[in-house]
Short mmCIF file of the C-alpha atoms (twelve columns), coordinates in Angstrom:
data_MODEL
# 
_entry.id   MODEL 
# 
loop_
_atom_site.group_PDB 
_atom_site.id 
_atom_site.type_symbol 
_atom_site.label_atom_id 
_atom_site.label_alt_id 
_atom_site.label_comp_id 
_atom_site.label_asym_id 
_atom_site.label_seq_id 
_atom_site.Cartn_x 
_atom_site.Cartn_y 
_atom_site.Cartn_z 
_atom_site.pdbx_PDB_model_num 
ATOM 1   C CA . UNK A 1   8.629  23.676  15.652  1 
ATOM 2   C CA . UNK A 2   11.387 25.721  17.558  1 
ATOM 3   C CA . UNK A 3   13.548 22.586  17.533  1 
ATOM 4   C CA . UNK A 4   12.955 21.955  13.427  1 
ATOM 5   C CA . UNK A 5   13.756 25.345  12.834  1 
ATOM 6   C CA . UNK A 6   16.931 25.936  14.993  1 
ATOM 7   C CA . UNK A 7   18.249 22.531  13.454  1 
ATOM 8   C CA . UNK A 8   16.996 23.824  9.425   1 
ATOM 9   C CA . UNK A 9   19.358 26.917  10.130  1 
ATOM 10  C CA . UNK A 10  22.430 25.447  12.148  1 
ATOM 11  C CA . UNK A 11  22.242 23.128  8.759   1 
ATOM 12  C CA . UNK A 12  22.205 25.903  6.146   1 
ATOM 13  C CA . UNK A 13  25.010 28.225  8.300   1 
ATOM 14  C CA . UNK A 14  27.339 24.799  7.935   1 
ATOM 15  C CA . UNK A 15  26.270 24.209  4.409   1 
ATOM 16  C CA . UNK A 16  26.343 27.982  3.519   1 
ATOM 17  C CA . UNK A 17  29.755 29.011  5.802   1 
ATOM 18  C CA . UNK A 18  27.996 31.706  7.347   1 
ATOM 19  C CA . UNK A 19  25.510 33.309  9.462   1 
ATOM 20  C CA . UNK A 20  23.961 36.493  7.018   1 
ATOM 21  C CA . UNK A 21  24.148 33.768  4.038   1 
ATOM 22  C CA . UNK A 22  22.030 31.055  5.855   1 
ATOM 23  C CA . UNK A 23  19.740 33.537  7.187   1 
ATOM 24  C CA . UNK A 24  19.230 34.792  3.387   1 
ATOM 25  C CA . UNK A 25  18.265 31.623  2.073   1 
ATOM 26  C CA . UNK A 26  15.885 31.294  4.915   1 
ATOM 27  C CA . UNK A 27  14.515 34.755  4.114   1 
ATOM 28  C CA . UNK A 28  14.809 35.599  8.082   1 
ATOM 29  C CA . UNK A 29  17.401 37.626  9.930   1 
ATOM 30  C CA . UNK A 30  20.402 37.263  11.023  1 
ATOM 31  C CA . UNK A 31  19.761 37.438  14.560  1 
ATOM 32  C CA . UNK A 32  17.555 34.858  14.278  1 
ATOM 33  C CA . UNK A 33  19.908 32.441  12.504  1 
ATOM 34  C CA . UNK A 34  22.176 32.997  15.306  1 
ATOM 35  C CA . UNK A 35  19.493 32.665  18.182  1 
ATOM 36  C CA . UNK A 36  18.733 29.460  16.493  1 
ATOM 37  C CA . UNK A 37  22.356 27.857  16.645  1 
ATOM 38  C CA . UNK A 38  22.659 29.212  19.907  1 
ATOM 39  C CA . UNK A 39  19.629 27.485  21.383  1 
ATOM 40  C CA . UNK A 40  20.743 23.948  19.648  1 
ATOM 41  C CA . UNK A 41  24.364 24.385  21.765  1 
ATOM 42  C CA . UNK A 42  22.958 25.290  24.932  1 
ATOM 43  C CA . UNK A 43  20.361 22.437  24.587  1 
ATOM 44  C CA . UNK A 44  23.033 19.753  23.865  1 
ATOM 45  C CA . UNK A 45  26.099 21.571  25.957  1 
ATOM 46  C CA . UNK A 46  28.740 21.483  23.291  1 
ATOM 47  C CA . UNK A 47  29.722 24.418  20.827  1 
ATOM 48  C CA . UNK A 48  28.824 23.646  17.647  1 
ATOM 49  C CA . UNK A 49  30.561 26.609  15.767  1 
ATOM 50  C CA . UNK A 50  33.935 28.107  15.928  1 
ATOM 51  C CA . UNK A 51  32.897 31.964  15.317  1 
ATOM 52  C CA . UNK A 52  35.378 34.784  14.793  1 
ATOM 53  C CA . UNK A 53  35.105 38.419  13.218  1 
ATOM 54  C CA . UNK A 54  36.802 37.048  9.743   1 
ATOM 55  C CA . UNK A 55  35.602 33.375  9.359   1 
ATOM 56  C CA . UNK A 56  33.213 30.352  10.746  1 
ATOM 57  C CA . UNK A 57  33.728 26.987  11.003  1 
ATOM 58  C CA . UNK A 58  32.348 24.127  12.421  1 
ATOM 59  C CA . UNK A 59  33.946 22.187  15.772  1 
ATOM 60  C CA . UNK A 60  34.428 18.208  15.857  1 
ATOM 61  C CA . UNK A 61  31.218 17.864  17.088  1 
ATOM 62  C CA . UNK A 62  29.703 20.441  15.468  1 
ATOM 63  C CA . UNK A 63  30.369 18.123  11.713  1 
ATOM 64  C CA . UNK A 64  29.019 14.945  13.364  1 
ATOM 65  C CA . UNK A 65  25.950 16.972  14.470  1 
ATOM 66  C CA . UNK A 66  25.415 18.132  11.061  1 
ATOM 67  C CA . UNK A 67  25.896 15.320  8.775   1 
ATOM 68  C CA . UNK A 68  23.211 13.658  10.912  1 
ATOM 69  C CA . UNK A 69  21.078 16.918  10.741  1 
ATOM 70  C CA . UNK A 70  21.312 16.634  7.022   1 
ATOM 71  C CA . UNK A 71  20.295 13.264  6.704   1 
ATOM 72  C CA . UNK A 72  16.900 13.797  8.830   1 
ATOM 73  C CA . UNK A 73  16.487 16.651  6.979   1 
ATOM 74  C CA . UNK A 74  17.033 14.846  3.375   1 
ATOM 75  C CA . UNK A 75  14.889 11.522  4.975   1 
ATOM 76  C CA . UNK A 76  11.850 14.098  5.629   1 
ATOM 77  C CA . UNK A 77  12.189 15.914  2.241   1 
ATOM 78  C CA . UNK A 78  12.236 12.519  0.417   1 
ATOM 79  C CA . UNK A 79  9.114  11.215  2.232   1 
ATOM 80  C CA . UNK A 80  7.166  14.213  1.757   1 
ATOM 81  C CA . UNK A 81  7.930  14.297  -1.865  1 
ATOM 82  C CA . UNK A 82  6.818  10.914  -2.246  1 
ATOM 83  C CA . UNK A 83  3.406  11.333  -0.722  1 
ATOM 84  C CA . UNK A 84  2.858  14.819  -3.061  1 
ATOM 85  C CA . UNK A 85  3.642  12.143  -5.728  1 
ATOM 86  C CA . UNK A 86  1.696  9.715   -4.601  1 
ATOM 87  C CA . UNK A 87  -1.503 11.039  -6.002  1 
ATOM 88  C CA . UNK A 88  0.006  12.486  -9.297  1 
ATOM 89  C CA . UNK A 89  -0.133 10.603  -12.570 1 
ATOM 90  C CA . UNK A 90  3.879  10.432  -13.420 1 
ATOM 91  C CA . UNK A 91  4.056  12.711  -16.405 1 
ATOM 92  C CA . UNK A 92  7.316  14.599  -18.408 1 
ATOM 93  C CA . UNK A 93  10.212 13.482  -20.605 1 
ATOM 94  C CA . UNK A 94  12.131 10.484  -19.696 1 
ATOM 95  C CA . UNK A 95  15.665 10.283  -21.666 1 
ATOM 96  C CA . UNK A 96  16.751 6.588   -21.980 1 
ATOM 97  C CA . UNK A 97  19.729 4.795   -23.006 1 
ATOM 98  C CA . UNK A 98  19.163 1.300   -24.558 1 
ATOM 99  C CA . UNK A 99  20.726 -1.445  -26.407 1 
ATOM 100 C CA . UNK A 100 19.725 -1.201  -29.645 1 
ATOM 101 C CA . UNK A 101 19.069 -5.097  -29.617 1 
ATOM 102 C CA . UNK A 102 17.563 -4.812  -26.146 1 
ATOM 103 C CA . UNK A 103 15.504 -1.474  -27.164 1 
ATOM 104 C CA . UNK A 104 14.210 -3.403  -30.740 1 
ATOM 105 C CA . UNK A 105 13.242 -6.925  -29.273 1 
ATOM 106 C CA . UNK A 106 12.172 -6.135  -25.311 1 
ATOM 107 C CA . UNK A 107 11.311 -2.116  -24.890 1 
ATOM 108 C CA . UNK A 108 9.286  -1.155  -28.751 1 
ATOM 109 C CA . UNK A 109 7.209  -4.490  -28.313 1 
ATOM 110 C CA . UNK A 110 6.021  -3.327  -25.011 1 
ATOM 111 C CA . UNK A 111 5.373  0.349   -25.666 1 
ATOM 112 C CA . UNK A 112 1.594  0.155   -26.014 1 
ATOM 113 C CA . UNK A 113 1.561  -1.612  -22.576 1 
ATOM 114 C CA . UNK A 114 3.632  1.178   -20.973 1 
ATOM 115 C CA . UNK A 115 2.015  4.075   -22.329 1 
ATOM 116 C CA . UNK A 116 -1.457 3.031   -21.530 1 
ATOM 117 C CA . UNK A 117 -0.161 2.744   -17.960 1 
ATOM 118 C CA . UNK A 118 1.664  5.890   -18.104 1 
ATOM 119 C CA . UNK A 119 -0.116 8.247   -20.998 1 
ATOM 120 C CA . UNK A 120 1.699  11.453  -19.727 1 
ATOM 121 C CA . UNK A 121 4.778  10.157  -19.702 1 
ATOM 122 C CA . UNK A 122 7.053  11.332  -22.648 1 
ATOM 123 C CA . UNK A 123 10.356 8.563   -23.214 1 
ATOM 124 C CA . UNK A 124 12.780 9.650   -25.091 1 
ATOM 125 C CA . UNK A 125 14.870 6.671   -26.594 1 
ATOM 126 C CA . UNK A 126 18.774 6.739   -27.591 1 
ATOM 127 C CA . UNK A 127 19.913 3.319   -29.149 1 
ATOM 128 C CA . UNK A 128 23.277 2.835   -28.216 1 
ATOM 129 C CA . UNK A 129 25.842 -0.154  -28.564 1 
ATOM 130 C CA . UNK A 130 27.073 0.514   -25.383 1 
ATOM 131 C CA . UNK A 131 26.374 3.534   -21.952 1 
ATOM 132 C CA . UNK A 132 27.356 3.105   -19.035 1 
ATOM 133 C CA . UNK A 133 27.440 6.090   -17.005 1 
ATOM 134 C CA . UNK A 134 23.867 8.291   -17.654 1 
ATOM 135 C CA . UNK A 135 25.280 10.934  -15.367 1 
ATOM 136 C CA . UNK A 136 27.752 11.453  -18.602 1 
ATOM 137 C CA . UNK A 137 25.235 11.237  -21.169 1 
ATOM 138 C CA . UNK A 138 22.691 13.119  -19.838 1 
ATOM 139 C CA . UNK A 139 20.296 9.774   -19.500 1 
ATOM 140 C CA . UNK A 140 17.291 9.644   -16.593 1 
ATOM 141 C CA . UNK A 141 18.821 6.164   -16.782 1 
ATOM 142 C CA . UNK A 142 20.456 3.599   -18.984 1 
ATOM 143 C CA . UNK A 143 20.257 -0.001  -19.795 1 
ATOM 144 C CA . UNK A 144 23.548 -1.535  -19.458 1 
ATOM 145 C CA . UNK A 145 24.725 -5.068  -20.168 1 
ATOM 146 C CA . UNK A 146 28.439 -5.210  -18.350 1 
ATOM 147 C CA . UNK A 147 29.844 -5.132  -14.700 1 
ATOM 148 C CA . UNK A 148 29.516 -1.303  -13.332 1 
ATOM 149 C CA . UNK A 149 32.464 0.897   -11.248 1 
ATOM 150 C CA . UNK A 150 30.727 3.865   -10.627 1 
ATOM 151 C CA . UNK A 151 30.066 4.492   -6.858  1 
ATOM 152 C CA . UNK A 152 27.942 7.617   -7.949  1 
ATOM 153 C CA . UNK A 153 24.987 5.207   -9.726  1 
ATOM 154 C CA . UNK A 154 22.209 2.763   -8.852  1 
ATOM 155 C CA . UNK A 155 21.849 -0.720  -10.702 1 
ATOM 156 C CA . UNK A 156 18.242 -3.088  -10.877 1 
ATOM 157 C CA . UNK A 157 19.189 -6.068  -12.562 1 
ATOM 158 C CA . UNK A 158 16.880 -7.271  -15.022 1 
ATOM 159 C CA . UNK A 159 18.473 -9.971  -16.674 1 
ATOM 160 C CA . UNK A 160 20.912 -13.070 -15.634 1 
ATOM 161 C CA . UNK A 161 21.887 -15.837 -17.126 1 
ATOM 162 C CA . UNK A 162 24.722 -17.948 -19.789 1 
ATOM 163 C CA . UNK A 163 26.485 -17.074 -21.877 1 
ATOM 164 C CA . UNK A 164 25.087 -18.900 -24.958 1 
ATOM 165 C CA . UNK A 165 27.400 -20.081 -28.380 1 
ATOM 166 C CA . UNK A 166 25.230 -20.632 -31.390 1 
ATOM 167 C CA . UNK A 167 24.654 -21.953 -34.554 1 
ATOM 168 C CA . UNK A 168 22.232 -22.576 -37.241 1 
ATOM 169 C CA . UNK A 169 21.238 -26.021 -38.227 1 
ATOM 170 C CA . UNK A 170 22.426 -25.415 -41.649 1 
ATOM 171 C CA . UNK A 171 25.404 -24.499 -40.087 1 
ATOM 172 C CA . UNK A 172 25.691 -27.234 -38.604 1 
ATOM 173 C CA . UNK A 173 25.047 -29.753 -41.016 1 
ATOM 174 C CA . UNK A 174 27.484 -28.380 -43.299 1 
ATOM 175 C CA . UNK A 175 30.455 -27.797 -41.189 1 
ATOM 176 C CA . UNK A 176 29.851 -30.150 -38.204 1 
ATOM 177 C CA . UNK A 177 29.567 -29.409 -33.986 1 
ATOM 178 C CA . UNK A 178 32.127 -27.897 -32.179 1 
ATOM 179 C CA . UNK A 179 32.438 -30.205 -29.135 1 
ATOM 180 C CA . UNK A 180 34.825 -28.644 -26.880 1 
ATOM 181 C CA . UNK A 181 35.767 -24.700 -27.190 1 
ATOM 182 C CA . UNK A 182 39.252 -25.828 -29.167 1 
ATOM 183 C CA . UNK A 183 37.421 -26.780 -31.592 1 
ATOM 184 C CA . UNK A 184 36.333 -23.189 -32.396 1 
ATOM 185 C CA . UNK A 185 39.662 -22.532 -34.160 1 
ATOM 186 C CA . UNK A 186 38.466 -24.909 -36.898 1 
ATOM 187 C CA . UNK A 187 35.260 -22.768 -37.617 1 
ATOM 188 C CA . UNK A 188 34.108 -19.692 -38.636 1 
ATOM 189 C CA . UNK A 189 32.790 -17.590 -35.375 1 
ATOM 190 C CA . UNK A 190 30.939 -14.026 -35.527 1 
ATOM 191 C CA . UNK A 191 32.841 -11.831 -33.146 1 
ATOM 192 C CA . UNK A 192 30.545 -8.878  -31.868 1 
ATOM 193 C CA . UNK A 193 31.058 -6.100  -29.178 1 
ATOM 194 C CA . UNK A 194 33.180 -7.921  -26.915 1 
ATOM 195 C CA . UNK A 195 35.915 -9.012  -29.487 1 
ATOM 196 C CA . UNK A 196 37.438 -12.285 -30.188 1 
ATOM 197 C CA . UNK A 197 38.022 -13.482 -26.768 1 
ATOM 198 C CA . UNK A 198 35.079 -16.129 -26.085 1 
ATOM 199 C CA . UNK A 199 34.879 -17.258 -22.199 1 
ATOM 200 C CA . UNK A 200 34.055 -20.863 -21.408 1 
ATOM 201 C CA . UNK A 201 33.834 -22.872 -18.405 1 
ATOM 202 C CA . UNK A 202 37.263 -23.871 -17.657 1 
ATOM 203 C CA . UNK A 203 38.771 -27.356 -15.643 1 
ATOM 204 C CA . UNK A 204 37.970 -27.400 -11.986 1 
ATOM 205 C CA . UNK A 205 35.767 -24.380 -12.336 1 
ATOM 206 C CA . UNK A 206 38.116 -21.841 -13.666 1 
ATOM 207 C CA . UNK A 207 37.577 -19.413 -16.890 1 
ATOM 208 C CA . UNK A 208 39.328 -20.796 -20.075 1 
ATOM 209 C CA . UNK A 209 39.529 -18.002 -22.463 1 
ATOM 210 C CA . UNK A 210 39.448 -19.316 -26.172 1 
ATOM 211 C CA . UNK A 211 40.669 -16.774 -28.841 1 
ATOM 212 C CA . UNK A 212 38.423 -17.019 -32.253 1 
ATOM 213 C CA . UNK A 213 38.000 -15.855 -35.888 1 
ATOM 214 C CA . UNK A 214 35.916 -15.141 -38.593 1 
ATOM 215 C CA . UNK A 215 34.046 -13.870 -41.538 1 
ATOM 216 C CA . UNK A 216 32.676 -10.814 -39.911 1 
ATOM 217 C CA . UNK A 217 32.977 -8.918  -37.230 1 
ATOM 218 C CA . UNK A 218 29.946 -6.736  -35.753 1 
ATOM 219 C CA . UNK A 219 29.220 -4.245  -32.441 1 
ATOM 220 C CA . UNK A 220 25.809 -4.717  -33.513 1 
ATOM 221 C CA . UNK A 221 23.456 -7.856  -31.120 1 
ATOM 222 C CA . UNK A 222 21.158 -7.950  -34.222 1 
ATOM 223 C CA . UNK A 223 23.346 -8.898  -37.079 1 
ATOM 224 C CA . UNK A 224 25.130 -10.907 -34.820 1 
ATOM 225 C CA . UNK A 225 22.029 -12.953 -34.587 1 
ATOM 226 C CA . UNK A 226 20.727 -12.640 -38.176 1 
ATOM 227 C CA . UNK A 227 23.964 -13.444 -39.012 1 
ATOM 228 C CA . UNK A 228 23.903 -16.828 -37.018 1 
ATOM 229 C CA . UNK A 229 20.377 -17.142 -38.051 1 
ATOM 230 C CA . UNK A 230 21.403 -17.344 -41.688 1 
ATOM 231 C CA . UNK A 231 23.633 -20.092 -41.024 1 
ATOM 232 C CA . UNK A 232 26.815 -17.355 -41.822 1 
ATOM 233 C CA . UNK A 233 28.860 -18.971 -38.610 1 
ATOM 234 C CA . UNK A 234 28.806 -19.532 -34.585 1 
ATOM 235 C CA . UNK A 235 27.981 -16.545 -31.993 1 
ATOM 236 C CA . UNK A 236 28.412 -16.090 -28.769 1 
ATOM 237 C CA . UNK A 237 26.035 -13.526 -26.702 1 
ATOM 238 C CA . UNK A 238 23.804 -13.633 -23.648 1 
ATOM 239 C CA . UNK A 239 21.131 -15.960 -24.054 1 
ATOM 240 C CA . UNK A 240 18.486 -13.282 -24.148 1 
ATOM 241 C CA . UNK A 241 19.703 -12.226 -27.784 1 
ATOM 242 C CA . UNK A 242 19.236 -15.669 -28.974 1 
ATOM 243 C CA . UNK A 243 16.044 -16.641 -26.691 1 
ATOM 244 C CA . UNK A 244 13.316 -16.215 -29.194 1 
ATOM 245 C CA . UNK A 245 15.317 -17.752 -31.659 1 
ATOM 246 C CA . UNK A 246 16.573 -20.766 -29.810 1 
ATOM 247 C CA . UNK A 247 13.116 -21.627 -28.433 1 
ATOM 248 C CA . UNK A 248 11.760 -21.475 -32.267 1 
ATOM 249 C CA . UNK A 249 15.272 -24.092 -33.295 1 
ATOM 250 C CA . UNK A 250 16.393 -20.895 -35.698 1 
ATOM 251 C CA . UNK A 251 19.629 -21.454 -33.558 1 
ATOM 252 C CA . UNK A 252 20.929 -24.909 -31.730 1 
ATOM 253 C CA . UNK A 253 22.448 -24.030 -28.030 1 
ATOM 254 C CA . UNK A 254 26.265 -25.005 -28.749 1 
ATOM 255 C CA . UNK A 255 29.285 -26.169 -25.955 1 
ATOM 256 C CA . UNK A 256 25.993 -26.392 -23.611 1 
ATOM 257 C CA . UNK A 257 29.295 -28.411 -21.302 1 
ATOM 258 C CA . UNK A 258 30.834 -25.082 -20.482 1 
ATOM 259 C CA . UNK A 259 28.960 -22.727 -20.112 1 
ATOM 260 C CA . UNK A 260 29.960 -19.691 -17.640 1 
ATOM 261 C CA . UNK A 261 27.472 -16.769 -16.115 1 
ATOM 262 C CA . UNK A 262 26.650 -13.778 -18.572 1 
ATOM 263 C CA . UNK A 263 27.227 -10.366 -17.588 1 
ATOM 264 C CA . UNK A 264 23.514 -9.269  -16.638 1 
ATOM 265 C CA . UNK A 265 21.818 -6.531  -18.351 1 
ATOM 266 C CA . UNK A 266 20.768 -4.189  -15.555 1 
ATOM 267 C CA . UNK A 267 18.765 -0.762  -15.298 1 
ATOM 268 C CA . UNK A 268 21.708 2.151   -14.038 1 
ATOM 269 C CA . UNK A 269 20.459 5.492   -12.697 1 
ATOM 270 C CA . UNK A 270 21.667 8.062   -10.910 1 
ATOM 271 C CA . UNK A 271 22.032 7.654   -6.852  1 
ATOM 272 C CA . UNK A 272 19.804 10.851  -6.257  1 
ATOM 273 C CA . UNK A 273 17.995 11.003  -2.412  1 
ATOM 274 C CA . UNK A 274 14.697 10.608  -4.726  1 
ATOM 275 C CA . UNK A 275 13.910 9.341   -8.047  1 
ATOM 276 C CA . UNK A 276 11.129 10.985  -9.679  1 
ATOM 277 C CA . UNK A 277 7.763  9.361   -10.536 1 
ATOM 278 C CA . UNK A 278 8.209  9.064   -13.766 1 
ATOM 279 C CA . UNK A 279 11.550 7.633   -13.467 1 
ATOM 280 C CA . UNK A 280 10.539 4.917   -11.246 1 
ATOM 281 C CA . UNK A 281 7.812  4.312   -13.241 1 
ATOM 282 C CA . UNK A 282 9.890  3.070   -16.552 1 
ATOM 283 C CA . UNK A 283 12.307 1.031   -14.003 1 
ATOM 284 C CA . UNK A 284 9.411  -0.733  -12.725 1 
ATOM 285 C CA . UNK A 285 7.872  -1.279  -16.086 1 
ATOM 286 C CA . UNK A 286 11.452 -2.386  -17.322 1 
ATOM 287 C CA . UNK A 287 11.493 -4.823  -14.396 1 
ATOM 288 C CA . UNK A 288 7.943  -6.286  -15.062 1 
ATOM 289 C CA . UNK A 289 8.418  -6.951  -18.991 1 
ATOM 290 C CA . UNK A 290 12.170 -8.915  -18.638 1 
ATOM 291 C CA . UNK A 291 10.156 -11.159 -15.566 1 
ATOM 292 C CA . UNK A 292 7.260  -11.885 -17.986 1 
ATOM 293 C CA . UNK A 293 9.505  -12.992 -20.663 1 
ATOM 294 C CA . UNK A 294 12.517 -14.407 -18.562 1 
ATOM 295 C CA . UNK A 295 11.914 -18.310 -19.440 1 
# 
């Protein structure tokens, strides 16, 4: 216990910058404090604290003692807050950001699952085209379909796959296939959040980056796929906007030849030590309802 304690106050004097401020946020003394960081330098025969009448600061080894101090200390505080949690129903307010597309078609249908799971938990939903960062936004965590830059933030995928091009059958029958991505400049394509630049499976492996027009232009994944679904022109999305709809033959898979990887739609979060219960509780239910459906 004397050990524990002289390391919990040679932590708060280096994260504090003093010896009367640690030993206030320990509610002890001073002299104790200082007994404390005395003890842990004697014990490992190195000072770990420059002290002088005006200022403190810690010594070479004094920093690489404490940043591994810290961590044991932040290890221990994480596993004792998840056994208190263990036994606790996850309960309180959970702010998400979703795709509106993603929120409509995946999250709504699945709400009566989820909250007789989780009764006491409280989500809070935000349809938006696109979020990336939910330490911006104010978001216990967003879904995100892009690549991510942020060292400061956690990612769970949830879904992978093609990038699908579309069409109607009607479409189809009245203004013909498309049978390499060239042809695309003869007919009329939906452009939606990611602009007019479609991405195709290139010779040898490479990208090849075909530029298209249209009709109408949307930021919005559902009247991109009503849209296509009425037979108004060709689409291009992730192949879990058009999944439903390609399994029933509302839409015909399109350019199947060259095909390249979609960006996956992925759970971010904050990197906190510890995620709350009831924030690990909508990841993993995220998680579980894009497995069930991923075929």
């Amino acid at each position: 216990m004397n050990r524990f304690q002289d390391i919990l106050s040679f932590v708060r004097v280096a994260e504090l910058g003093g010896f009367t401020v640690a030993a206030k946020a320990l509610s002890t003394t001073t002299s104790a404090v200082t007994k404390s960081v005395t003890r842990l330098e004697e014990g490992l025969g190195v000072q770990l604290v420059h002290r002088t009448t005006r200022r403190m600061h810690l010594t070479e080894y004094g920093a690489e003692y404490y940043e591994r101090c810290r961590q044991i200390l932040a290890d221990l505080d994480d596993a004792e807050g998840s056994i208190r949690e263990a036994n606790i129903a996850p309960s309180g307010p959970v702010r998400i950001a979703l795709p509106p597309s993603f929120g409509r078609m995946t999250v709504i249908p699945a709400l009566a699952e989820f909250y007789e799971q989780y009764p006491k938990v409280v989500l809070d939903l935000c349809l938006k085209s696109q979020t990336a960062n939910p330490i911006e936004g104010g978001f216990d965590l967003v879904v995100h379909s892009g690549r991510l830059m942020d060292s400061r933030l956690i990612n769970r995928i949830l879904v992978r796959g093609v990038q699908k091009t579309v069409a109607a059958p009607s479409y189809i029958e009245r203004y013909g296939k498309p049978e390499t991505p060239e042809d695309l400049a003869a007919h009329n394509c939906i452009t939606g959040a990611f602009g007019p630049n479609w991405h195709f499976r290139g010779e040898g492996g490479g990208e090849n980056v075909v530029r298209v027009s249209g009709a109408l232009i949307t930021d919005s994944g559902d009247i991109l796929r009503e849209a296509a679904v009425k037979g108004l022109g060709i689409s291009q999305a992730t192949w879990w906007l058009f999944r439903e709809e390609l399994k029933r033959g509302q839409l015909v898979p399109l350019l199947e030849d060259y095909e390249i990887e979609a960006e996956p739609i992925a759970i971010v979060f904050p990197a906190n030590r510890r995620t709350p219960a009831k924030v690990r509780a909508v990841v993993d239910f995220l998680l579980k309802i894009t497995r069930s459906s991923d075929t």
